[in-house]
Coordinates of C-alpha atoms in Angstrom, one line a residue:
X1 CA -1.1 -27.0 -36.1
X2 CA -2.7 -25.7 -33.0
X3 CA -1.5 -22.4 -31.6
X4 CA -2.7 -20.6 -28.2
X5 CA -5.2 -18.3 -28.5
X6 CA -6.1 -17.6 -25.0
X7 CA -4.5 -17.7 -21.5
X8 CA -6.9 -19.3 -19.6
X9 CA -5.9 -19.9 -15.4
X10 CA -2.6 -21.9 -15.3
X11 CA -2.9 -24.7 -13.1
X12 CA 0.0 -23.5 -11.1
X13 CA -1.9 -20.9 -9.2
X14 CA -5.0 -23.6 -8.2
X15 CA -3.6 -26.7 -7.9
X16 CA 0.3 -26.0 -6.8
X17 CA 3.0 -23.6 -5.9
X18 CA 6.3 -22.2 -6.9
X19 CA 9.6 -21.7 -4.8
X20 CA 13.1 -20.2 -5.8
X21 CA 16.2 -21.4 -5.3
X22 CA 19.8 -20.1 -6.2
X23 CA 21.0 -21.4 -9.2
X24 CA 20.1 -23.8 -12.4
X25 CA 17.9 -26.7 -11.7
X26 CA 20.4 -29.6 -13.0
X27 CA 17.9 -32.3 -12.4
X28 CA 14.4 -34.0 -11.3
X29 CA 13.4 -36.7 -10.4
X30 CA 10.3 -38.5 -8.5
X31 CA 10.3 -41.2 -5.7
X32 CA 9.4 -44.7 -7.0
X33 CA 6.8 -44.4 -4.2
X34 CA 5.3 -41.6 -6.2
X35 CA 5.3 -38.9 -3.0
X36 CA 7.9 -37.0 -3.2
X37 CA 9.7 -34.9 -5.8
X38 CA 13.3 -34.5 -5.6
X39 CA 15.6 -31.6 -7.5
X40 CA 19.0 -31.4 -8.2
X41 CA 21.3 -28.4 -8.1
X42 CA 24.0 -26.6 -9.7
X43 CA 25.5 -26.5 -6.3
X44 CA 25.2 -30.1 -5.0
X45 CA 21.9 -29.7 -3.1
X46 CA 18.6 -32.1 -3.2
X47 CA 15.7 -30.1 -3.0
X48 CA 12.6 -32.9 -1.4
X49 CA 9.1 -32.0 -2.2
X50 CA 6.1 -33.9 -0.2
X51 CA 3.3 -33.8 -2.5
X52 CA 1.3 -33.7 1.1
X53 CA 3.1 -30.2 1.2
X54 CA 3.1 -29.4 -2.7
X55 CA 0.5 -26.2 -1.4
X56 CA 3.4 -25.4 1.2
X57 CA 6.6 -24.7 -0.5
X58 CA 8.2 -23.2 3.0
X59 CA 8.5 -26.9 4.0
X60 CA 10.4 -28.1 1.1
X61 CA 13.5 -29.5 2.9
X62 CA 17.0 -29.4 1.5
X63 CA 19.7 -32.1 1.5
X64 CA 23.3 -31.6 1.0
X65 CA 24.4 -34.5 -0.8
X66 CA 27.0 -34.0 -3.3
X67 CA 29.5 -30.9 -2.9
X68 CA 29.3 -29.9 -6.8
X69 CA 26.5 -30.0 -9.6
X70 CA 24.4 -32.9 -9.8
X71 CA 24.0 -34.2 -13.1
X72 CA 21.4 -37.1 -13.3
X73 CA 18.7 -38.0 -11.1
X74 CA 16.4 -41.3 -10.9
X75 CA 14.0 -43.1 -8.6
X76 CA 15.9 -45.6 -6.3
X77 CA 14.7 -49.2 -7.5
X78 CA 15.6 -50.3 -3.9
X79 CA 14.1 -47.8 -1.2
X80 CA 11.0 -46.4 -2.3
X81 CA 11.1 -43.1 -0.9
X82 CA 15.1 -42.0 -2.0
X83 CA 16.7 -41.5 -5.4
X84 CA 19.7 -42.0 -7.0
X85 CA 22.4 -39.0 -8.1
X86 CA 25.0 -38.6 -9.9
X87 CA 27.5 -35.2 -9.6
X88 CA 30.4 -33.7 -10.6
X89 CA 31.9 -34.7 -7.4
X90 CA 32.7 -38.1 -8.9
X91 CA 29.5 -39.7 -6.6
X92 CA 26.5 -41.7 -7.2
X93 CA 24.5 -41.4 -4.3
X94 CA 21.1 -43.4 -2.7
X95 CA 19.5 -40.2 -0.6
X96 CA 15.9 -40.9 1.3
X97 CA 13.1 -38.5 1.8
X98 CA 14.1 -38.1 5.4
X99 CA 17.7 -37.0 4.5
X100 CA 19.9 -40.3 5.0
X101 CA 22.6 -40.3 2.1
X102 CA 24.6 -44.1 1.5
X103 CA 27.6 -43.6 -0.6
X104 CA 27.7 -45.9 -3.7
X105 CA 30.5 -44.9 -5.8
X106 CA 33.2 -42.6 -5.6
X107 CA 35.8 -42.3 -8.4
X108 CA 38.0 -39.8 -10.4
X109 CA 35.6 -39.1 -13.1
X110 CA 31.7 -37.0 -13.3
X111 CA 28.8 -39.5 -13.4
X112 CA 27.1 -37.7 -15.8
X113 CA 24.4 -40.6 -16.6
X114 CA 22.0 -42.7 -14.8
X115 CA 19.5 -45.0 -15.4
X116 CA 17.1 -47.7 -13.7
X117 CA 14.9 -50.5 -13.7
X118 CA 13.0 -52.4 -10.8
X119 CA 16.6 -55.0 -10.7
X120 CA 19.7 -53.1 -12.3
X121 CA 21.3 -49.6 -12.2
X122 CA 23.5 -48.2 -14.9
X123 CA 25.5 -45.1 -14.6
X124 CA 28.6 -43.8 -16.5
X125 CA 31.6 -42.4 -15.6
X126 CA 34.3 -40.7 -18.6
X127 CA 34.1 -43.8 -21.4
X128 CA 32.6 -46.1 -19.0
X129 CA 29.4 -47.4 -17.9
X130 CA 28.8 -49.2 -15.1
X131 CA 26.2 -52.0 -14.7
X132 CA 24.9 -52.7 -10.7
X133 CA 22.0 -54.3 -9.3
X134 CA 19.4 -52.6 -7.9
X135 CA 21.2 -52.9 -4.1
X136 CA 24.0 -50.5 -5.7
X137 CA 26.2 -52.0 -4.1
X138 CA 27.4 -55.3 -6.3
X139 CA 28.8 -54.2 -9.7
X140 CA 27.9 -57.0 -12.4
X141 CA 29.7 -55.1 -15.5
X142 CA 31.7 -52.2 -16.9
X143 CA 31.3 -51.5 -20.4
X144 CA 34.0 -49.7 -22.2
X145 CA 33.2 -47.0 -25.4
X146 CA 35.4 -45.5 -27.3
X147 CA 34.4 -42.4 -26.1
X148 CA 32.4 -40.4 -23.5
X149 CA 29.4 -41.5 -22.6
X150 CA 26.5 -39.2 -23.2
X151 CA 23.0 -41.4 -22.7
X152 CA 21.9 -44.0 -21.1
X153 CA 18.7 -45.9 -21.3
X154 CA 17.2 -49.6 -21.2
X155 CA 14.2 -51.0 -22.9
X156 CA 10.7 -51.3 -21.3
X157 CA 11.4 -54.8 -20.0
X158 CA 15.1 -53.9 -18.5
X159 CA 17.1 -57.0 -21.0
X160 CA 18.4 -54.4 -22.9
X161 CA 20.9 -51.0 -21.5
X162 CA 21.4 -48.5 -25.1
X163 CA 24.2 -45.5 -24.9
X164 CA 25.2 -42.5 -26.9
X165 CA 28.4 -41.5 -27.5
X166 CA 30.5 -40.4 -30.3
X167 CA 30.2 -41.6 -33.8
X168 CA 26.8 -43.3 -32.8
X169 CA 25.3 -45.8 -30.3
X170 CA 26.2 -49.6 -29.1
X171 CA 23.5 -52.0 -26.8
X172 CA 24.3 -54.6 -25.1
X173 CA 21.7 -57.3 -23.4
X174 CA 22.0 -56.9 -19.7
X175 CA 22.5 -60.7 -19.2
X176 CA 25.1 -61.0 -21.9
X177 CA 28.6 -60.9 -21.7
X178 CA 30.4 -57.5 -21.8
X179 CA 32.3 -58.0 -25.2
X180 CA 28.9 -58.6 -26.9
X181 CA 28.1 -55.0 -27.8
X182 CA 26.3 -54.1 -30.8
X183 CA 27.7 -51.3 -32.3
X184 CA 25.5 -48.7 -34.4
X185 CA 27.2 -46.2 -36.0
X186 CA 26.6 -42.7 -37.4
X187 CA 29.6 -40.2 -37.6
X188 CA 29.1 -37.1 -35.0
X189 CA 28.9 -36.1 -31.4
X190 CA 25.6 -37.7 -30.0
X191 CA 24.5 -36.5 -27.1
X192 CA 21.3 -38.2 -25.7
X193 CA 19.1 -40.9 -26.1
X194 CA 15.4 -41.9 -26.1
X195 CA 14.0 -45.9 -26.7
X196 CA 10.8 -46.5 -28.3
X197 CA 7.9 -48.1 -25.7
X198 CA 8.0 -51.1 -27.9
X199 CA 11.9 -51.4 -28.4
X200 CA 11.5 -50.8 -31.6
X201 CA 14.1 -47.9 -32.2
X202 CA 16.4 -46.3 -30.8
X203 CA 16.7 -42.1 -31.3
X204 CA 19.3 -39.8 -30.5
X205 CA 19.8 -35.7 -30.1
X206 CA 23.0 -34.6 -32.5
X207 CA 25.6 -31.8 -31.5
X208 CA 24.3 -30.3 -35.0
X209 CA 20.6 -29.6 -35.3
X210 CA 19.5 -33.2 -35.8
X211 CA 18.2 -36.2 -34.5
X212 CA 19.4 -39.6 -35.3
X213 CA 17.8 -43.0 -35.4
X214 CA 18.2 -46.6 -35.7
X215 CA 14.9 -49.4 -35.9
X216 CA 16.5 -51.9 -34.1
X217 CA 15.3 -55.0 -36.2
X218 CA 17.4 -54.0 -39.0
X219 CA 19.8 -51.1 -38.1
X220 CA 18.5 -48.9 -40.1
X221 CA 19.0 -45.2 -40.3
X222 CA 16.2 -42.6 -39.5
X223 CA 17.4 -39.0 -39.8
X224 CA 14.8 -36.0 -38.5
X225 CA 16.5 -32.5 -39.2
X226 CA 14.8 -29.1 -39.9
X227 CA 15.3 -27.5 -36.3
X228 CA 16.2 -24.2 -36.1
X229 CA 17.6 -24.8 -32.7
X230 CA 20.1 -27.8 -31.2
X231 CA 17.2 -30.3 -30.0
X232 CA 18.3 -30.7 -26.0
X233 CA 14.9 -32.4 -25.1
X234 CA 13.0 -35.7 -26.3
X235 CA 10.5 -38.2 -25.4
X236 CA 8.2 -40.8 -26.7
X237 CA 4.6 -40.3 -25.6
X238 CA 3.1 -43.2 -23.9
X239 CA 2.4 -45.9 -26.6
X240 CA 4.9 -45.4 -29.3
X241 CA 2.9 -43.1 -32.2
X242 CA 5.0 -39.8 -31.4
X243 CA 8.4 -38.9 -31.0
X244 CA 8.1 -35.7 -28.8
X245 CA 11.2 -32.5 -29.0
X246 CA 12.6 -29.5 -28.6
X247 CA 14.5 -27.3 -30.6
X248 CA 11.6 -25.4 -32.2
X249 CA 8.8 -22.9 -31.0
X250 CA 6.5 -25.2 -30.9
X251 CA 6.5 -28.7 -29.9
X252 CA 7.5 -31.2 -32.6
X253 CA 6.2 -34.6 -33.2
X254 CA 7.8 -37.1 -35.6
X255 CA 5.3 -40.0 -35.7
X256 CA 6.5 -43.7 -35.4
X257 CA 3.9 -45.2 -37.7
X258 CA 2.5 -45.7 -40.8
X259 CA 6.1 -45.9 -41.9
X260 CA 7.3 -43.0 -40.1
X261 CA 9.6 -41.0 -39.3
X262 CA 11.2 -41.2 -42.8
X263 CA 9.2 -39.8 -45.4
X264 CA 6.8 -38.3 -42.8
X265 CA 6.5 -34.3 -41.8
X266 CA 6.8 -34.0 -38.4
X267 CA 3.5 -32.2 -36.3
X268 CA 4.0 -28.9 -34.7
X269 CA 1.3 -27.8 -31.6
X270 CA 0.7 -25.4 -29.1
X271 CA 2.9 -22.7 -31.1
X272 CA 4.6 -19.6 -29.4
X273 CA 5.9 -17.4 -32.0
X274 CA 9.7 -16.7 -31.7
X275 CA 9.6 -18.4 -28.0
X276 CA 11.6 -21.9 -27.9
X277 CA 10.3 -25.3 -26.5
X278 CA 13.3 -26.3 -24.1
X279 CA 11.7 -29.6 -22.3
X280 CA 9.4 -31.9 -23.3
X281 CA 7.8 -35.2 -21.0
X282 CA 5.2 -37.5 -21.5
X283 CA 3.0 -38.5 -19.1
X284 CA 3.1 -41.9 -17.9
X285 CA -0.7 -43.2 -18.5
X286 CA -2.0 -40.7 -21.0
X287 CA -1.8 -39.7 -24.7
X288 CA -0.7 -35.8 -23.5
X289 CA 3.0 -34.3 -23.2
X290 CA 4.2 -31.8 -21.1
X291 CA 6.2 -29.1 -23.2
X292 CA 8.3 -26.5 -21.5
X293 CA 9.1 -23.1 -23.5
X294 CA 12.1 -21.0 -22.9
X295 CA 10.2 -18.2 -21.4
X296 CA 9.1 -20.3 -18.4
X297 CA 5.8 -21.6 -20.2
X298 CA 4.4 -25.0 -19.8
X299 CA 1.3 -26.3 -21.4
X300 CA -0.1 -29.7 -21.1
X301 CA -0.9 -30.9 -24.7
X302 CA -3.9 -33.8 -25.4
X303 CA -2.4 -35.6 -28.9
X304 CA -5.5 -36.4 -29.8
X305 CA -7.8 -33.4 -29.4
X306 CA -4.7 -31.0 -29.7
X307 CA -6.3 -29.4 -26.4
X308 CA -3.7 -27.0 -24.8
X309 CA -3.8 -27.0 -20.8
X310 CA -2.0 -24.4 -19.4
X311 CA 0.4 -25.1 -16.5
X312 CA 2.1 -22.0 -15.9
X313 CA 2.9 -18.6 -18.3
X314 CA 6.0 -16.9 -18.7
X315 CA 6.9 -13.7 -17.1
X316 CA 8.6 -12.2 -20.1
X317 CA 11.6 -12.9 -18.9
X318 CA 14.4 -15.4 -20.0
X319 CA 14.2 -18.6 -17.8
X320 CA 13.8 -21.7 -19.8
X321 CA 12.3 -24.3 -18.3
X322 CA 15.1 -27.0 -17.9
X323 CA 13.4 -30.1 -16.5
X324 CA 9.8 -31.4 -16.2
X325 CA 8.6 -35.4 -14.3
X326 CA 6.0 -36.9 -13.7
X327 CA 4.9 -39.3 -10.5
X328 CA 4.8 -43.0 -11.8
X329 CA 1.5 -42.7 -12.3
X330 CA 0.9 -39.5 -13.5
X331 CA -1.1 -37.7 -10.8
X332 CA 1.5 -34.7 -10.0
X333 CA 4.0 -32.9 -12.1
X334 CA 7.0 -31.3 -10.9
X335 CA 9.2 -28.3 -13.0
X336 CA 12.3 -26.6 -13.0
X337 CA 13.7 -23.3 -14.1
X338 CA 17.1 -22.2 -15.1
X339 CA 16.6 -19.2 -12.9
X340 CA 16.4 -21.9 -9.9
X341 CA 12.6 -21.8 -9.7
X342 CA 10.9 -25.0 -8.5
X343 CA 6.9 -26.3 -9.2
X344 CA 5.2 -28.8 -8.2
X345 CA 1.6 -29.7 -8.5
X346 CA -1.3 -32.1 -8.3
X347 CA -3.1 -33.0 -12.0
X348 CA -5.6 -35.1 -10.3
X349 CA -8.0 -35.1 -13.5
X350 CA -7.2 -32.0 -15.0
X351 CA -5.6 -34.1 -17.8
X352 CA -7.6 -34.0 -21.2
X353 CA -8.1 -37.1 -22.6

């Protein structure tokens, strides 16, 4: 267990800046193109960050493109510079850097999830999810559940689209027909999902203080409790070992080998006594993750020195940090707050490795 000792500079006031908006960030997301940030609203709005003005926050340009919360962002696997949105306005959404917005779906129902790879788009809608290619604009599949959706993600290689929902999982290959669906069942309410680098498990967060697995050569059950908080947040690091959450005041780490998770304790770094970890996100090309406390702390965290980077310090006040990305390669980071404030920043090799 590592726990901060010291508040060294936060990167925030060298190598970025800050800007607030009104209202909950819902959602973040970066450009496949890796140069600009985008941020969704509780209102419906799409904040674009340049990283060639991540020092000049007065030039962060605002879309309106949905008129209620958006729920899910992801790069555009299309249009390098846009992203794709989902909102409670019943819309997924393409929107480009420079502010043009194609319509791809409008229905009766919040598209809640969304997910991509370089060919297909998934995004869910009530009990359905709807499989497209990566146009948008052809729709290949809808999969029916027998309840809401409430994750979506594919495997590394895109043959393989995973959900939550009620009473456990199902997965279906992408290519396959839509009545082949593998089921995988644990009774509860489910309510996210993470996929193992490898594809060799699947994990999701539980309504109750749990997480909930499956390895996926067998189907069977992993179960990780001890939290003293619902877990909200959770990512694998970058090759596999660790199985990165919230739900604690510290950020947990359930390792994936060795036999593990089952039978394993679960490691606990960067430690801040009676302050919660809200967010957690690996980076793309390094063994470090990015926790978010809810305080408005984030700290950069090496797995394998247990160095602590400091990205920004809490002001003492209550504004949990709701969403942290990456660019695809890893050499900016982008935040946001529940109070509405906005980060971004430039890494460059500030990572510890």
């Amino acid at each position: 267990m590592a726990d901060i000792q010291q508040r060294p500079q936060p990167l925030i006031t060298t190598h970025g800046a800050e800007r607030a908006f009104e209202g909950p960030i819902t959602a973040l997301a970066a450009t496949a193109d890796g140069l600009a940030f985008a941020v969704g609203t509780l209102d419906g709005d799409l904040i674009f960050a340049p990283l060639a003005a991540s020092r000049a926050p007065e030039s962060w340009h605002v879309v309106r493109a949905h008129d209620a919360a958006i729920t899910c962002l992801a790069p555009d696997p299309l249009q390098r510079d846009a992203v794709l949105s989902g909102s409670e306005d019943c819309c997924l959404t393409r929107t480009r850097t420079s502010g043009d917005i194609t319509a791809l779906y409008k229905g009766r129902r919040w598209v809640e999830n969304l997910a991509v790879t370089p060919t297909h788009i998934a995004f869910s809608y009530g009990k359905s999810m709807e499989l497209r290619d990566a146009s948008g604009e052809r729709t290949l599949k809808v999969l029916d559940h027998p309840s809401s959706v409430t994750g979506i993600v594919f495997d590394a290689k895109g043959k393989r689209v995973f959900t939550a929902h009620y009473n456990g999982a199902s997965a279906w290959f992408v290519n396959s027909d839509a009545d082949n669906v593998r089921s995988l069942f644990w009774k509860g309410s489910h309510t996210g999902i993470a996929i193992h680098p490898k594809g060799d498990a699947i994990v999701t967060t539980m309504q109750e203080n749990d997480l909930h697995g499956w390895r996926l050569s067998d189907g069977h059950n992993m179960r990780m409790s001890g939290y003293p908080k619902k877990v909200t947040s959770l990512d694998f690091s970058r090759n596999g070992r660790w199985l990165a959450t919230s739900g604690a005041d510290a950020l947990v780490l359930w390792p994936f080998f060795g036999g593990g998770p089952m039978g394993k304790a679960p490691r606990e770094l960067a430690r801040l006594n009676g302050i919660f970890c809200t967010s957690v996100k690996s980076h793309p090309c390094h063994d470090a993750i990015a926790a978010g406390f809810e305080d408005g702390t984030i700290l950069l965290i090496d797995l394998s020195s247990e160095q602590i980077l400091p990205i920004r310090y809490g002001n003492g006040q209550n504004d949990a940090i709701t969403q942290i990305t990456f660019t695809p390669k890893g050499g900016a980071m982008a935040f946001g707050t529940e109070g509405g404030l906005v980060g971004v920043l430039i890494l460059n090799h500030q990572i510890v490795t």
